[in-house]
Amino acid sequence: DAGITQSPRYKITETGRQVTLMCHQTWSHSYMFWYRQDLGHGLRLIYYSAAADITDKGEVPDGYVVSRSKTENFPLTLESATRSQTSVYFCASLGVSGANVLTFGAGSRLTVL
Amino acid sequence: DQQVKQNSPSLSVQEGRISILNCDYTNSMFDYFLWYKKYPAEGPTFLISISSIKDKNEDGRFTVFLNKSAKHLSLHIVPSQPGDSAVYFCAASARWDTPLVFGKGTRLSVIA
C-alpha cells in the first residue's frame, strides 16, 4: 500500500521495557519526523531525519532513540519506557514540495503501565 | 516558551455560519504557516497553507489570513459543516525543510 504506515497502532507495555514503534513510507521522501501528541501540549517533535543516516533531536528527545538505515524506514525506540511516555505517536514524511507539507501516519497509541 | 499559540482550546459554531480559528506566533523567522485538521484515531491531515509573501490564501470553503506585523494568522471556514468538527492545529516553520512547530490545537464543534 502506498503511503505512510505505523505499527503497532496500539501497544501496552510496562515501565522499564523496551518498545519500538515502526514507521514506513513508500514515497522515498527524504525527510521523516516523529511527533508525540499529549493533552494540553499539542504535537511536539521528538526526532527528525533529513536523509538516511542523518538524524537530529527535536523538542523532547530524552528517553528516545531513532535510526534511519534505509530511506523508507524510521523506527522510534523507547529504551526503558516510563509512564510519562504514555502518548500517541505520529510519524510524518516530507517530500520536496517547497511548502513544508508533512504527511502523517495514523498514529501509534502507547500506554506504559 | 511556546512559539505557536492557539489560545482557544475549543470553539462551537452553528452549521452554515462562519468558523474563525486563531493562531499567534512569536518567532519572526517563521515564513511557512500551515493548518492541519485531525479527527479522532487518525493522523493530522493537511488543510491549507500560506507563505509569508502572501496575506491570504483560499481553497474552497477555507481561507487563511496572515498578518505578519501582528504575528497572527486565522483560518476561516465558510459555511461550516458538521463534518468540519475536528481538532485544528496551526503550524509554522522558518524554511520549507525545517520541522514544523505546532500549536496546542483548537477543537471545533459544528452543531447542526
Tab-separated table of C-alpha atoms in Angstrom:
chain	number	residue	atom	x	y	z
A	1	ASP	CA	0.000	0.000	0.000
A	2	ALA	CA	1.226	3.448	-0.855
A	3	GLY	CA	1.627	5.987	1.870
A	4	ILE	CA	2.972	6.093	5.372
A	5	THR	CA	2.204	3.312	7.812
A	6	GLN	CA	2.829	2.977	11.514
A	7	SER	CA	2.908	-0.150	13.618
A	8	PRO	CA	1.720	-1.187	16.050
A	9	ARG	CA	-1.381	1.000	16.185
A	10	TYR	CA	-1.896	0.181	19.857
A	11	LYS	CA	0.619	-1.022	22.411
A	12	ILE	CA	0.501	-1.587	26.157
A	13	THR	CA	3.779	-2.134	27.955
A	14	GLU	CA	5.264	-1.934	31.416
A	15	THR	CA	7.687	0.530	32.921
A	16	GLY	CA	11.278	-0.337	32.077
A	17	ARG	CA	10.527	-2.346	28.949
A	18	GLN	CA	11.976	-1.502	25.562
A	19	VAL	CA	9.459	-0.603	22.878
A	20	THR	CA	9.990	0.102	19.189
A	21	LEU	CA	7.454	1.935	17.076
A	22	MET	CA	7.813	1.388	13.357
A	23	CYS	CA	7.267	3.855	10.538
A	24	HIS	CA	7.418	3.030	6.833
A	25	GLN	CA	6.809	5.299	3.841
A	26	THR	CA	6.599	4.330	0.193
A	27	TRP	CA	7.343	7.688	-1.440
A	28	SER	CA	11.118	7.771	-0.885
A	29	HIS	CA	10.681	11.090	0.898
A	30	SER	CA	13.945	12.418	2.259
A	31	TYR	CA	12.586	13.857	5.480
A	32	MET	CA	10.890	11.925	8.256
A	33	PHE	CA	9.679	13.050	11.664
A	34	TRP	CA	8.383	11.696	14.951
A	35	TYR	CA	5.914	13.748	16.986
A	36	ARG	CA	4.013	12.936	20.144
A	37	GLN	CA	0.567	14.249	20.958
A	38	ASP	CA	-0.459	14.870	24.536
A	39	LEU	CA	-3.460	16.649	26.005
A	40	GLY	CA	-2.556	20.248	26.680
A	41	HIS	CA	0.638	20.081	24.634
A	42	GLY	CA	-0.438	19.595	21.051
A	43	LEU	CA	2.148	17.971	18.784
A	44	ARG	CA	5.758	18.036	19.936
A	45	LEU	CA	8.733	16.994	17.836
A	46	ILE	CA	10.826	14.126	19.204
A	47	TYR	CA	13.344	13.448	16.420
A	48	TYR	CA	13.646	14.020	12.715
A	49	SER	CA	15.789	12.836	9.840
A	50	ALA	CA	16.806	14.659	6.679
A	51	ALA	CA	18.076	11.522	4.915
A	52	ALA	CA	19.327	8.023	5.604
A	53	ASP	CA	21.906	8.019	8.407
A	54	ILE	CA	21.143	11.664	9.295
A	55	THR	CA	19.060	12.287	12.407
A	56	ASP	CA	18.566	15.241	14.722
A	57	LYS	CA	16.889	15.963	18.033
A	58	GLY	CA	13.637	17.805	18.348
A	59	GLU	CA	11.970	19.449	21.324
A	60	VAL	CA	11.502	16.341	23.519
A	61	PRO	CA	14.167	13.719	22.617
A	62	ASP	CA	15.034	12.405	26.099
A	63	GLY	CA	14.330	8.694	26.531
A	64	TYR	CA	14.043	8.033	22.790
A	65	VAL	CA	16.416	6.633	20.179
A	66	VAL	CA	15.995	6.684	16.397
A	67	SER	CA	17.797	5.227	13.435
A	68	ARG	CA	17.464	5.637	9.676
A	69	SER	CA	19.435	2.950	7.869
A	70	LYS	CA	17.009	2.966	4.911
A	71	THR	CA	15.190	5.953	3.440
A	72	GLU	CA	11.773	4.329	3.818
A	73	ASN	CA	12.001	3.344	7.498
A	74	PHE	CA	12.310	5.478	10.613
A	75	PRO	CA	11.831	3.426	13.808
A	76	LEU	CA	11.471	5.089	17.202
A	77	THR	CA	12.726	3.161	20.245
A	78	LEU	CA	11.939	3.783	23.885
A	79	GLU	CA	14.887	2.093	25.562
A	80	SER	CA	13.305	1.929	29.021
A	81	ALA	CA	9.691	3.050	28.902
A	82	THR	CA	8.336	5.391	31.569
A	83	ARG	CA	4.740	6.346	32.373
A	84	SER	CA	5.388	9.863	31.100
A	85	GLN	CA	5.917	8.337	27.658
A	86	THR	CA	2.275	7.250	27.505
A	87	SER	CA	1.147	9.162	24.453
A	88	VAL	CA	0.041	8.993	20.853
A	89	TYR	CA	2.994	8.955	18.496
A	90	PHE	CA	2.817	10.219	14.934
A	91	CYS	CA	5.316	9.639	12.197
A	92	ALA	CA	5.397	12.013	9.221
A	93	SER	CA	7.314	12.430	5.997
A	94	LEU	CA	8.098	15.365	3.739
A	95	GLY	CA	8.845	15.367	0.059
A	96	VAL	CA	10.408	18.179	-1.943
A	97	SER	CA	7.285	20.278	-2.215
A	98	GLY	CA	8.670	23.648	-1.257
A	99	ALA	CA	5.809	24.239	1.160
A	100	ASN	CA	6.686	22.039	4.151
A	101	VAL	CA	3.547	19.925	3.844
A	102	LEU	CA	4.059	16.942	6.100
A	103	THR	CA	2.056	13.770	5.554
A	104	PHE	CA	1.270	11.934	8.771
A	105	GLY	CA	0.695	8.301	9.597
A	106	ALA	CA	-2.376	7.166	11.527
A	107	GLY	CA	-0.537	7.136	14.846
A	108	SER	CA	0.552	4.631	17.479
A	109	ARG	CA	-1.141	4.811	20.846
A	110	LEU	CA	1.271	3.696	23.561
A	111	THR	CA	0.301	3.047	27.166
A	112	VAL	CA	3.027	2.481	29.747
A	113	LEU	CA	1.767	0.896	32.969
B	1	ASP	CA	8.321	29.052	25.584
B	2	GLN	CA	5.567	28.391	23.094
B	3	GLN	CA	6.379	29.706	19.641
B	4	VAL	CA	2.947	28.914	18.204
B	5	LYS	CA	-0.108	29.633	20.328
B	6	GLN	CA	-3.711	28.698	19.873
B	7	ASN	CA	-5.390	30.355	22.798
B	8	SER	CA	-8.851	28.905	22.287
B	9	PRO	CA	-8.957	25.218	23.236
B	10	SER	CA	-12.445	24.866	21.827
B	11	LEU	CA	-14.980	26.593	19.589
B	12	SER	CA	-18.607	25.832	18.937
B	13	VAL	CA	-20.377	27.104	15.798
B	14	GLN	CA	-23.740	26.527	14.200
B	15	GLU	CA	-23.913	24.791	10.859
B	16	GLY	CA	-23.860	27.270	7.972
B	17	ARG	CA	-22.140	30.002	9.994
B	18	ILE	CA	-18.525	31.098	9.799
B	19	SER	CA	-15.860	29.442	11.959
B	20	ILE	CA	-12.798	31.539	12.780
B	21	LEU	CA	-9.806	29.838	14.343
B	22	ASN	CA	-6.925	31.976	15.526
B	23	CYS	CA	-3.210	31.421	15.907
B	24	ASP	CA	-0.387	33.638	17.158
B	25	TYR	CA	3.333	33.099	16.824
B	26	THR	CA	6.394	34.641	18.403
B	27	ASN	CA	9.250	33.689	16.060
B	28	SER	CA	9.713	36.395	13.425
B	29	MET	CA	11.774	33.953	11.331
B	30	PHE	CA	8.728	31.847	10.530
B	31	ASP	CA	7.902	32.010	6.820
B	32	TYR	CA	5.639	28.997	6.295
B	33	PHE	CA	2.311	28.577	8.020
B	34	LEU	CA	0.006	25.594	7.777
B	35	TRP	CA	-3.276	24.376	9.185
B	36	TYR	CA	-3.893	20.716	9.876
B	37	LYS	CA	-7.156	19.001	10.715
B	38	LYS	CA	-7.357	15.951	12.952
B	39	TYR	CA	-10.178	13.508	13.524
B	40	PRO	CA	-10.091	11.068	16.485
B	41	ALA	CA	-7.919	7.975	15.968
B	42	GLU	CA	-6.463	9.392	12.747
B	43	GLY	CA	-3.316	11.280	11.874
B	44	PRO	CA	-3.413	15.020	11.186
B	45	THR	CA	-4.193	15.889	7.580
B	46	PHE	CA	-3.019	18.982	5.745
B	47	LEU	CA	-5.713	21.563	5.149
B	48	ILE	CA	-4.253	24.796	3.811
B	49	SER	CA	-1.027	26.785	3.933
B	50	ILE	CA	0.301	30.273	3.372
B	51	SER	CA	3.772	31.678	2.968
B	52	SER	CA	4.951	34.988	4.320
B	53	ILE	CA	4.856	36.673	0.912
B	54	LYS	CA	1.054	36.468	0.921
B	55	ASP	CA	-1.611	37.728	3.284
B	56	LYS	CA	-4.443	35.488	2.123
B	57	ASN	CA	-4.914	32.065	0.608
B	58	GLU	CA	-8.224	30.455	-0.322
B	59	ASP	CA	-9.189	26.885	-1.014
B	60	GLY	CA	-12.903	26.332	-1.368
B	61	ARG	CA	-14.603	26.957	1.957
B	62	PHE	CA	-11.269	27.518	3.708
B	63	THR	CA	-9.344	30.786	3.801
B	64	VAL	CA	-6.203	31.540	5.763
B	65	PHE	CA	-5.241	35.124	6.577
B	66	LEU	CA	-1.762	36.167	7.661
B	67	ASN	CA	-0.883	39.388	9.459
B	68	LYS	CA	2.898	39.383	9.756
B	69	SER	CA	3.150	42.644	11.656
B	70	ALA	CA	0.849	41.252	14.337
B	71	LYS	CA	2.334	37.733	14.091
B	72	HIS	CA	-1.187	36.411	13.737
B	73	LEU	CA	-2.977	34.083	11.388
B	74	SER	CA	-6.535	32.889	11.215
B	75	LEU	CA	-8.472	30.160	9.460
B	76	HIS	CA	-11.968	30.948	8.220
B	77	ILE	CA	-14.387	28.195	7.310
B	78	VAL	CA	-17.474	29.329	5.433
B	79	PRO	CA	-20.024	27.820	5.595
B	80	SER	CA	-19.257	25.483	8.469
B	81	GLN	CA	-20.483	21.909	8.145
B	82	PRO	CA	-20.865	19.149	10.757
B	83	GLY	CA	-18.047	17.224	9.040
B	84	ASP	CA	-15.711	20.086	9.909
B	85	SER	CA	-15.908	19.085	13.575
B	86	ALA	CA	-12.323	18.160	14.426
B	87	VAL	CA	-9.209	19.457	16.144
B	88	TYR	CA	-7.378	22.088	14.112
B	89	PHE	CA	-3.651	22.614	14.530
B	90	CYS	CA	-1.764	25.680	13.452
B	91	ALA	CA	1.888	25.048	12.494
B	92	ALA	CA	4.828	27.156	11.367
B	93	SER	CA	8.413	26.855	10.229
B	94	ALA	CA	11.251	29.104	9.144
B	95	ARG	CA	12.059	27.162	5.969
B	96	TRP	CA	10.254	24.605	3.817
B	97	ASP	CA	12.514	21.830	5.104
B	98	THR	CA	12.760	22.654	8.808
B	99	PRO	CA	10.490	20.894	11.304
B	100	LEU	CA	7.044	22.331	11.824
B	101	VAL	CA	6.257	23.791	15.244
B	102	PHE	CA	2.653	23.112	16.216
B	103	GLY	CA	0.188	24.889	18.450
B	104	LYS	CA	-1.864	23.009	21.028
B	105	GLY	CA	-4.894	22.809	18.783
B	106	THR	CA	-8.478	24.088	18.817
B	107	ARG	CA	-11.391	21.663	18.943
B	108	LEU	CA	-14.124	22.854	16.587
B	109	SER	CA	-17.668	21.597	17.052
B	110	VAL	CA	-20.144	22.411	14.311
B	111	ILE	CA	-23.675	21.985	15.568
B	112	ALA	CA	-26.440	21.045	13.158
